[in-house]
Coordinates of C-alpha atoms in Angstrom, one line a residue:
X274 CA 0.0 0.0 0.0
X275 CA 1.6 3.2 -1.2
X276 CA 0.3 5.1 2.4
X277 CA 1.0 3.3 5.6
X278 CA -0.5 3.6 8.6
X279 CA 2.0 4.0 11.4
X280 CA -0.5 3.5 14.2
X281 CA 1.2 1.3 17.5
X282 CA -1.6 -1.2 17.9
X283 CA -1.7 -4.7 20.1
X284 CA -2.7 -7.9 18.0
X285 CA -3.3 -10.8 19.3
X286 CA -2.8 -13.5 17.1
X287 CA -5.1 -16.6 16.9
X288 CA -3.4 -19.0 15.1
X289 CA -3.1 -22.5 15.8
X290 CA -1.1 -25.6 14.6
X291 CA -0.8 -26.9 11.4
X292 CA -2.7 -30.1 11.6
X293 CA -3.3 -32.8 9.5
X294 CA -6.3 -32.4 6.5
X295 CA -9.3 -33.6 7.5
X296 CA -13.3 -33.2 6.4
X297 CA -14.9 -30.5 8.4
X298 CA -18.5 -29.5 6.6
X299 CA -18.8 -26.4 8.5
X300 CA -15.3 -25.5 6.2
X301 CA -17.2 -26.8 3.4
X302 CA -13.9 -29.1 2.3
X303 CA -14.5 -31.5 -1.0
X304 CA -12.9 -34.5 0.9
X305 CA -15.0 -36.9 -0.9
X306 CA -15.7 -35.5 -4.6
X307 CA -15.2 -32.7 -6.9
X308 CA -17.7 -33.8 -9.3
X309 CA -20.8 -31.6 -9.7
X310 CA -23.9 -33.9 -9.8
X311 CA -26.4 -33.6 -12.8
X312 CA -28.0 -30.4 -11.7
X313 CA -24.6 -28.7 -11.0
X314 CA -23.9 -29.9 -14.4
X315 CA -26.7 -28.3 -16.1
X316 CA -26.0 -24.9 -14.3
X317 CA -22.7 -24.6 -15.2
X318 CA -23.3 -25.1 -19.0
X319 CA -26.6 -23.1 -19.2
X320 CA -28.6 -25.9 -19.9
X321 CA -31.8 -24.8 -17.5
X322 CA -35.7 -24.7 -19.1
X323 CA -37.6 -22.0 -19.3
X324 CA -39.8 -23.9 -16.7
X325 CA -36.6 -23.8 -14.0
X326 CA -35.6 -20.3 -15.4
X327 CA -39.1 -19.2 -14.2
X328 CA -38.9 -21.3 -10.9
X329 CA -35.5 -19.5 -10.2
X330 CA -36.9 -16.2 -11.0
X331 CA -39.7 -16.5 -8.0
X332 CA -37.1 -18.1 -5.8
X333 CA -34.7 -15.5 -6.0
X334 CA -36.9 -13.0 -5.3
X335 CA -38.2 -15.0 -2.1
X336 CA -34.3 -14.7 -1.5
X337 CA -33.9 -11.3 -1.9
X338 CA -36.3 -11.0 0.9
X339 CA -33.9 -12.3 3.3
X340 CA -30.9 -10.7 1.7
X341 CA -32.1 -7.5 0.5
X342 CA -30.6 -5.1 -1.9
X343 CA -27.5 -3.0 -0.5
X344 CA -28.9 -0.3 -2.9
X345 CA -32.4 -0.4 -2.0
X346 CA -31.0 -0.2 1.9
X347 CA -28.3 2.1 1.7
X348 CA -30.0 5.0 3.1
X349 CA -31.2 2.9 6.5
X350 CA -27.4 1.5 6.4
X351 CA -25.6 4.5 6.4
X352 CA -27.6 6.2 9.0
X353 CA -26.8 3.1 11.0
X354 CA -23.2 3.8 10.0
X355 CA -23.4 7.5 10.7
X356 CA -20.6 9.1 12.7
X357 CA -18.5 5.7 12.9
X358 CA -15.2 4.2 11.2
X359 CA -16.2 2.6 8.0
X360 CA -13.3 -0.1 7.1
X361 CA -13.8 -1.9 3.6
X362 CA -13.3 -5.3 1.9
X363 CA -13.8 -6.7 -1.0
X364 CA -13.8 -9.7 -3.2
X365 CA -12.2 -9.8 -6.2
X366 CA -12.9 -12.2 -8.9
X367 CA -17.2 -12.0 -9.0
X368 CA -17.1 -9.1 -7.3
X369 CA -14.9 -6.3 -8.8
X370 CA -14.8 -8.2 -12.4
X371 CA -17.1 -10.2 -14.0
X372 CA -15.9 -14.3 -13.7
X373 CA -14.7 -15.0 -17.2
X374 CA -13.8 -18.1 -19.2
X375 CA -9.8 -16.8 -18.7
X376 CA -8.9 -16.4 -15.4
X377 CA -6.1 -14.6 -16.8
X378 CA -8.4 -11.8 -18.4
X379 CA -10.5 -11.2 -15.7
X380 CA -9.4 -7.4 -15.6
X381 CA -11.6 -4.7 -13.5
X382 CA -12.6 -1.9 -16.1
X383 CA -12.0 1.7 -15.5
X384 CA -14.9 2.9 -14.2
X385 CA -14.4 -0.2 -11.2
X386 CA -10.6 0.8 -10.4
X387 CA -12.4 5.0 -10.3
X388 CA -15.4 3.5 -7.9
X389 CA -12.3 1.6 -6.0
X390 CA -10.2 4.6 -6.1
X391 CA -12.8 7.1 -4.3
X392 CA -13.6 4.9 -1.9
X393 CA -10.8 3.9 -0.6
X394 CA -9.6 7.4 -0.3
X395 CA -12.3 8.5 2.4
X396 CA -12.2 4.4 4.2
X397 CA -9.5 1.8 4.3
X398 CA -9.8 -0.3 2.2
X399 CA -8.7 -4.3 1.4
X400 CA -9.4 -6.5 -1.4
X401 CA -9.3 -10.2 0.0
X402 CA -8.5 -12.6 -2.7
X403 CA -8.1 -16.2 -3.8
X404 CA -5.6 -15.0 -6.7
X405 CA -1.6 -14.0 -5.5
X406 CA -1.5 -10.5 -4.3
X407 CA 1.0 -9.8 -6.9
X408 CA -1.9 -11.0 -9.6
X409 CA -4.5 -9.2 -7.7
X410 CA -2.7 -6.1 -7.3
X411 CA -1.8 -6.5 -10.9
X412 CA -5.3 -6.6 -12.0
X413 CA -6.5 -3.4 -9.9
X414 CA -3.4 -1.2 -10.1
X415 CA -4.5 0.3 -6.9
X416 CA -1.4 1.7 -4.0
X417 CA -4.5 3.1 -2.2
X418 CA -5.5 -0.5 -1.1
X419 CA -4.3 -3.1 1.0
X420 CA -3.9 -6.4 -0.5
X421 CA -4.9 -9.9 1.2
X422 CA -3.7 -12.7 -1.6
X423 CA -4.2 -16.8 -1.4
X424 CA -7.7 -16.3 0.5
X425 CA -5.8 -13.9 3.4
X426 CA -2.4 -16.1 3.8
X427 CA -0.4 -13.7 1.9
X428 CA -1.3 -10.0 3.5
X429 CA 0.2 -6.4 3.2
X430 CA -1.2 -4.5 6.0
X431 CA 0.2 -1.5 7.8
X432 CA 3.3 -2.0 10.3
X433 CA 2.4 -3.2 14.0
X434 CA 4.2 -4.3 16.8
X435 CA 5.5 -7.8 16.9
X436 CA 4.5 -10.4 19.2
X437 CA 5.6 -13.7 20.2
X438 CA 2.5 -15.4 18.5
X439 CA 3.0 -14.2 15.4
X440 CA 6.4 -12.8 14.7
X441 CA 7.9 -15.6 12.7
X442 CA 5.0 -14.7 9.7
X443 CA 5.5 -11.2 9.5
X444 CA 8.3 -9.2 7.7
X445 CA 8.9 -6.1 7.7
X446 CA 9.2 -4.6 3.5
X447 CA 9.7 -1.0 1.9
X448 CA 7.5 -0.7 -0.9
X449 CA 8.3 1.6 -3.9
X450 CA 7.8 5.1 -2.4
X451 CA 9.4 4.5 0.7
X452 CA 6.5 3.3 2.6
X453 CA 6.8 0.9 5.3
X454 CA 4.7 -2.3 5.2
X455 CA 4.1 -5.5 7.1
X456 CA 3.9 -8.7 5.1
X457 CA 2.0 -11.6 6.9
X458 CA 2.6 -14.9 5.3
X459 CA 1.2 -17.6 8.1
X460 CA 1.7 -20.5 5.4
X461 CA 5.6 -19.6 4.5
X462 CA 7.2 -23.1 5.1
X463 CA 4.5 -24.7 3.3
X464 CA 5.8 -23.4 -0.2
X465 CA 8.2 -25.9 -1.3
X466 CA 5.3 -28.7 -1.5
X467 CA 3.3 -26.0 -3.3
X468 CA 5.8 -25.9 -5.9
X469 CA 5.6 -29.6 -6.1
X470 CA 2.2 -29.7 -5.9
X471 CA 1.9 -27.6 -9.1
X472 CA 4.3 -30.0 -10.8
X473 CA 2.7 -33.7 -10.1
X474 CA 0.0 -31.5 -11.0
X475 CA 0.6 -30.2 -14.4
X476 CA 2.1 -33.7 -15.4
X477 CA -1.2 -35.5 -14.1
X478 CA -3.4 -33.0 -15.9
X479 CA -1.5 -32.0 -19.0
X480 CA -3.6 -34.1 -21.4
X481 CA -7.1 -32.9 -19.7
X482 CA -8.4 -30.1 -22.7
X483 CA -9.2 -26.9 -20.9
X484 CA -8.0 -27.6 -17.5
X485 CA -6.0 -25.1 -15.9
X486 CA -3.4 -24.7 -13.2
X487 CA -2.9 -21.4 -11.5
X488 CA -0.3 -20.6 -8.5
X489 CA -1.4 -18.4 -6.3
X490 CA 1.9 -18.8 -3.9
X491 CA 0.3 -20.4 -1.3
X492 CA -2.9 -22.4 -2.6
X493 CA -3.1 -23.7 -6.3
X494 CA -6.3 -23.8 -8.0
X495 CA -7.4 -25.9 -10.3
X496 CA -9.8 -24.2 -12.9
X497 CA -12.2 -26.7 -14.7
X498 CA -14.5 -24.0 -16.4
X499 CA -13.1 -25.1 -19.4
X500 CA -13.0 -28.4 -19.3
X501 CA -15.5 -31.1 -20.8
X502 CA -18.2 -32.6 -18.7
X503 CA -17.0 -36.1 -19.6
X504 CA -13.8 -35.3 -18.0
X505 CA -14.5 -34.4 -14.6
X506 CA -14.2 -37.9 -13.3
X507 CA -10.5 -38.0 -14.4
X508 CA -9.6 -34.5 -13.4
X509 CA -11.3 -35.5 -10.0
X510 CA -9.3 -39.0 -10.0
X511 CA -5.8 -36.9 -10.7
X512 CA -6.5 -34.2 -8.0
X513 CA -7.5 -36.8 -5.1
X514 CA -4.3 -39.3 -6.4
X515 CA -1.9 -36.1 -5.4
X516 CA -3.5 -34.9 -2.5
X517 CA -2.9 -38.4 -0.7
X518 CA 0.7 -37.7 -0.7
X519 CA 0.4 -34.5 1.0
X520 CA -1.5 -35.1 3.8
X521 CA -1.2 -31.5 5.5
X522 CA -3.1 -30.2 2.7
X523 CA -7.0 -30.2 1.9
X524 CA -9.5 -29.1 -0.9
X525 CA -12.1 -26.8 -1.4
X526 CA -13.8 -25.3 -4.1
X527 CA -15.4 -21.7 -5.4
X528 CA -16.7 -21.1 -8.3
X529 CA -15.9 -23.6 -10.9
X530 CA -12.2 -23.8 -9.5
X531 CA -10.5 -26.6 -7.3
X532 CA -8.4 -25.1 -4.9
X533 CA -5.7 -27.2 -2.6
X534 CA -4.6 -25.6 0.6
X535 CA -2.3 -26.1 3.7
X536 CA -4.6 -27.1 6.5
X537 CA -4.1 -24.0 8.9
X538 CA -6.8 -22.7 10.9
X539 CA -6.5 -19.5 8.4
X540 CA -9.1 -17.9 5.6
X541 CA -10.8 -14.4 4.7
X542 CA -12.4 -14.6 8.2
X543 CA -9.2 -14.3 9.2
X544 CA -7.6 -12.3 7.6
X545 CA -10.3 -9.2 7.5
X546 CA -9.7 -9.9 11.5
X547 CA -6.0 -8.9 11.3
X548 CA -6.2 -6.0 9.2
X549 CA -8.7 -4.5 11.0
X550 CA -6.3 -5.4 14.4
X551 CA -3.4 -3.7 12.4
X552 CA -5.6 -0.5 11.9
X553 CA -6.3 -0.2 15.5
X554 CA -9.8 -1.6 15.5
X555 CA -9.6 -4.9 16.7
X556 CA -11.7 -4.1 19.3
X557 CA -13.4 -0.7 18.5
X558 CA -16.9 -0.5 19.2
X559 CA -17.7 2.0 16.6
X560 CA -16.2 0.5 13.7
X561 CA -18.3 -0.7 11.3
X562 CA -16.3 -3.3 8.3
X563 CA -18.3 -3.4 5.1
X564 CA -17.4 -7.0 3.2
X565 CA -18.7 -7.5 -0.5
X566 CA -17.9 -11.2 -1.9
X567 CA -19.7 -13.8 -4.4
X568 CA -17.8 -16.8 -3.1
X569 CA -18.3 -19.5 -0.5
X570 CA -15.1 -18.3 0.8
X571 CA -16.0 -15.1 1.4
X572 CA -18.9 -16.4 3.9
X573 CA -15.7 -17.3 6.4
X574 CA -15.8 -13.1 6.9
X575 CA -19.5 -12.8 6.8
X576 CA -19.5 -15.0 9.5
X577 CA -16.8 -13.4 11.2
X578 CA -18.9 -9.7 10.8
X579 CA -21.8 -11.9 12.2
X580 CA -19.9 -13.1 15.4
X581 CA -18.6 -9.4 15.9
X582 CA -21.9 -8.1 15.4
X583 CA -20.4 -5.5 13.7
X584 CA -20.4 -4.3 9.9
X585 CA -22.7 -5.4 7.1
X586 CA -21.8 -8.5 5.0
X587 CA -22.9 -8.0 1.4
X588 CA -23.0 -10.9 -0.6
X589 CA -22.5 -10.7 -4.4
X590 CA -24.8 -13.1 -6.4
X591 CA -27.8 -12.8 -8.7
X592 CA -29.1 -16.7 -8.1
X593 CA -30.7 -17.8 -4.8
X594 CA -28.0 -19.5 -2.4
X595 CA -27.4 -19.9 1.1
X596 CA -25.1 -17.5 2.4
X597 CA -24.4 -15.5 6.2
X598 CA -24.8 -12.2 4.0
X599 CA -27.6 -9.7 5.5
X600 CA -27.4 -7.9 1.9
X601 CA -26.7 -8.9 -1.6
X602 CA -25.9 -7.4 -4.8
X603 CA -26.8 -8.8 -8.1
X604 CA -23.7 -8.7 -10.1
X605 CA -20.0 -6.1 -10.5
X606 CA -22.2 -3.6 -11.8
X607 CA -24.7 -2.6 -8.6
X608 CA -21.1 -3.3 -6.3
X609 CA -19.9 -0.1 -8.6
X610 CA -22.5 1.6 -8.3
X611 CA -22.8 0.7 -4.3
X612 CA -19.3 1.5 -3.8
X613 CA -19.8 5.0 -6.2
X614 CA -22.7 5.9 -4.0
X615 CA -20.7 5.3 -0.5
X616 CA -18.2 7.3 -1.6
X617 CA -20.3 10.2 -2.9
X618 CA -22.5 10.0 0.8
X619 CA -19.1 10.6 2.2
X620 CA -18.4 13.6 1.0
X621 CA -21.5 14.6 1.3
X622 CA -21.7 13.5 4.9
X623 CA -19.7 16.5 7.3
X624 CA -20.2 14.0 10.2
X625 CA -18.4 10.8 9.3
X626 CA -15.2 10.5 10.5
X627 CA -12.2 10.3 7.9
X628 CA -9.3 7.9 9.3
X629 CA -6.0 8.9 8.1

C-alpha cells in the first residue's frame, strides 16, 4: 500500500497448529468428490428450461427478501453507520470483475478501479482474494488499497508491533515510495510442497483439454470452467491421487475452481480480522467493516462480521444460495455503483469520521 499507517496497535494472534487435512462440513472441504452432480452440471453449462428459469426467478426473489438489496438499503445503512469508522473489503474475482472463461483476463474496467479509487480514499480499504497479491494487485493497479492474496495467507497490511505469536510470519518490507509495510505470510514453510504440488499436478493433468493450473503462492487452484463434462471424473481421480501424498493439505472449491490448501486454521475470516487489528480496531466498538464477496469463501468473513456483530456482509450473487450475507448485490455492476454511491455519501456526509 503506497500510504502506511503508522499507528502502535496490540494484536493478538489466533493461530493454531498446522494439523493434518481432515473433512470439516462447516469449512465446506470437498474430501469426498469434486464432481458436480447432474443439476450442478446443467447450471454450469446453461442448460436450464424456461420452466426452472421461471422457478428460479420466483425463488430469487423470495431470496432477496432475506438478503435485500444494498442499494435499496443504503440509506437505513448509512444512518446506522453514521458518525462511525467505515473499514472496507472486497472480493475480487465475481465481485470487482465479471468471472470470465480466462482467469487470466478477468481485468476490473476503469470505471471499477475510479469507484475503487474514491472509496478507498475517504475508508481503508482491502481487497481479500483467492488470486496472489501480486496478480490481484496487478489486475487493480490500486497503491490506495491493501492487499490480502491466497484467500488472506499472503497480506500487506500496515506496520504493528511484533508479538511472540505471530512474529515468525511477519516481515517487515519497503514498498516503492518508501513506505513501510508488514507482510503476513502464516503458510511460509509450506511453499516448497506448493511448488511440487503444481508439478505432479501439471504432469497429471496435461492431457485434460481446458484444464488449468494457476499458482497463487500459497494455494493452487485448479480451474475446470473449461474443461468437458466427460472429464470431470478423471480430473477429480488426478487431484485426489496427489493430495494423498500430502497429507497437510485439503480441498475446497469456489466457483468452478479446485483449490488445494495447507490445512491451517487461516481464511478471509481471518484475515479481515487482522487487518482491522493492524488498523487499530480490533476491538473498536464504533467501527463498522463493510465486506462485499460472491464466493463461499467469502462467507468465512460474513460469518466473522456476524460473530462481531459489527459491519454489514454484502454478498454478491444474482441466483438464490445460502449464504451468512444480511445484503446482496446482483452482479459487478450494482457493487460499482454501491461503492460510487458510498463514496459520494461521504463527502457529502460532514459528520463521518475520515481515518487517516
Amino acid at each position: 500500500m503506497g500510504q502506511f499507517h503508522r499507528q502502535e496497535v496490540d494484536h493478538q494472534q489466533n493461530m493454531e497448529a498446522i494439523s493434518k487435512a481432515s473433512c470439516d462440513e462447516n469449512d465446506e472441504k470437498v474430501c469426498a468428490t469434486i464432481t458436480p452432480n447432474c443439476s450442478d452440471i446443467g447450471k454450469e453449462y446453461g442448460c436450464s428450461s424456461n420452466d426452472e428459469t421461471n422457478a428460479l426467478g420466483a425463488s430469487y426473489t423470495s431470496w432477496v427478501k432475506k438478503h435485500p438489496s444494498a442499494l435499496s438499503m443504503f440509506e437505513r445503512m448509512m444512518t446506522a453507520a453514521k458518525g462511525k469508522r467505515i473499514v472496507v473489503f472486497l472480493d475480487y474475482d465475481g465481485t470487482l470483475s465479471p468471472i470470465v472463461e480466462d482467469p487470466n483476463r478477468a481485468f476490473m474496467s476503469d470505471k471499477m478501479r475510479s469507484a475503487v479509487r474514491e472509496v478507498a480514499r475517504y475508508f481503508p480499504t482491502a481487497i481479500i482474494s483467492g488470486r496472489s497479491r501480486d496478480k490481484v494487485f496487478s489486475f487493480v493497479q490500486l497503491t490506495s488499497v491493501y492487499y490480502a492474496g491466497s484467500h488472506g495467507m499472503d497480506i500487506m497490511a500496515p506496520v504493528q508491533p511484533l508479538t511472540t505469536s505471530d512474529v515468525k510470519y511477519q516481515t517487515r518490507v519497503v514498498d516503492e515510495q518508501g513506505n513501510e509495510g508488514m507482510l503476513f505470510q502464516p503458510a511460509k514453510e509450506f511453499l516448497p510442497a506448493i511448488q511440487e504440488i503444481i508439478t505432479v499436478l501439471e504432469e497429471k493433468t496435461k492431457n485434460i483439454h481446458g484444464v488449468m493450473i494457476e499458482n497463487n503462492v500459497f494455494c493452487v487452484s485448479v480451474h475446470f470452467r473449461r474443461v468437458h463434462e466427460e472429464d470431470f471424473c478423471t480430473l477429480e481421480e488426478h487431484v485426489k491421487s496427489v493430495l494423498k501424498e500430502y497429507p497437510l493439505f485439503h480441498l475446497t472449491r469456489g466457483r468452478k475452481v479446485i483449490e488445494i490448501r495447507p490445512s491451517i486454521k487461516w481464511d478471509k475470516g481471518h484475515a479481515l480480522d487482522y487487518i482491522l487489528n493492524t488498523l487499530g480496531y480490533g476491538k473498536c466498538p464504533d467501527v463498522v467493516p463493510l465486506y462485499i464477496g460472491d464466493d463461499r469463501t467469502d462467507e468465512d468473513a460474513f460469518k466473522v462480521l456476524l460473530a462481531k456483530e459489527q459491519g454489514y456482509p454484502i454478498i454478491v450473487s444474482s441466483i438464490p444460495k445460502e449464504t451468512k450475507a444480511s445484503y446482496s448485490l446482483r452482479d459487478p455492476s450494482e457493487v460499482m455503483h454501491f461503492l460510487m454511491r458510498l463514496a459520494r455519501w461521504r463527502r457529502n456526509s460532514s459528520s463521518s469520521r475520515i481515518v487517516m
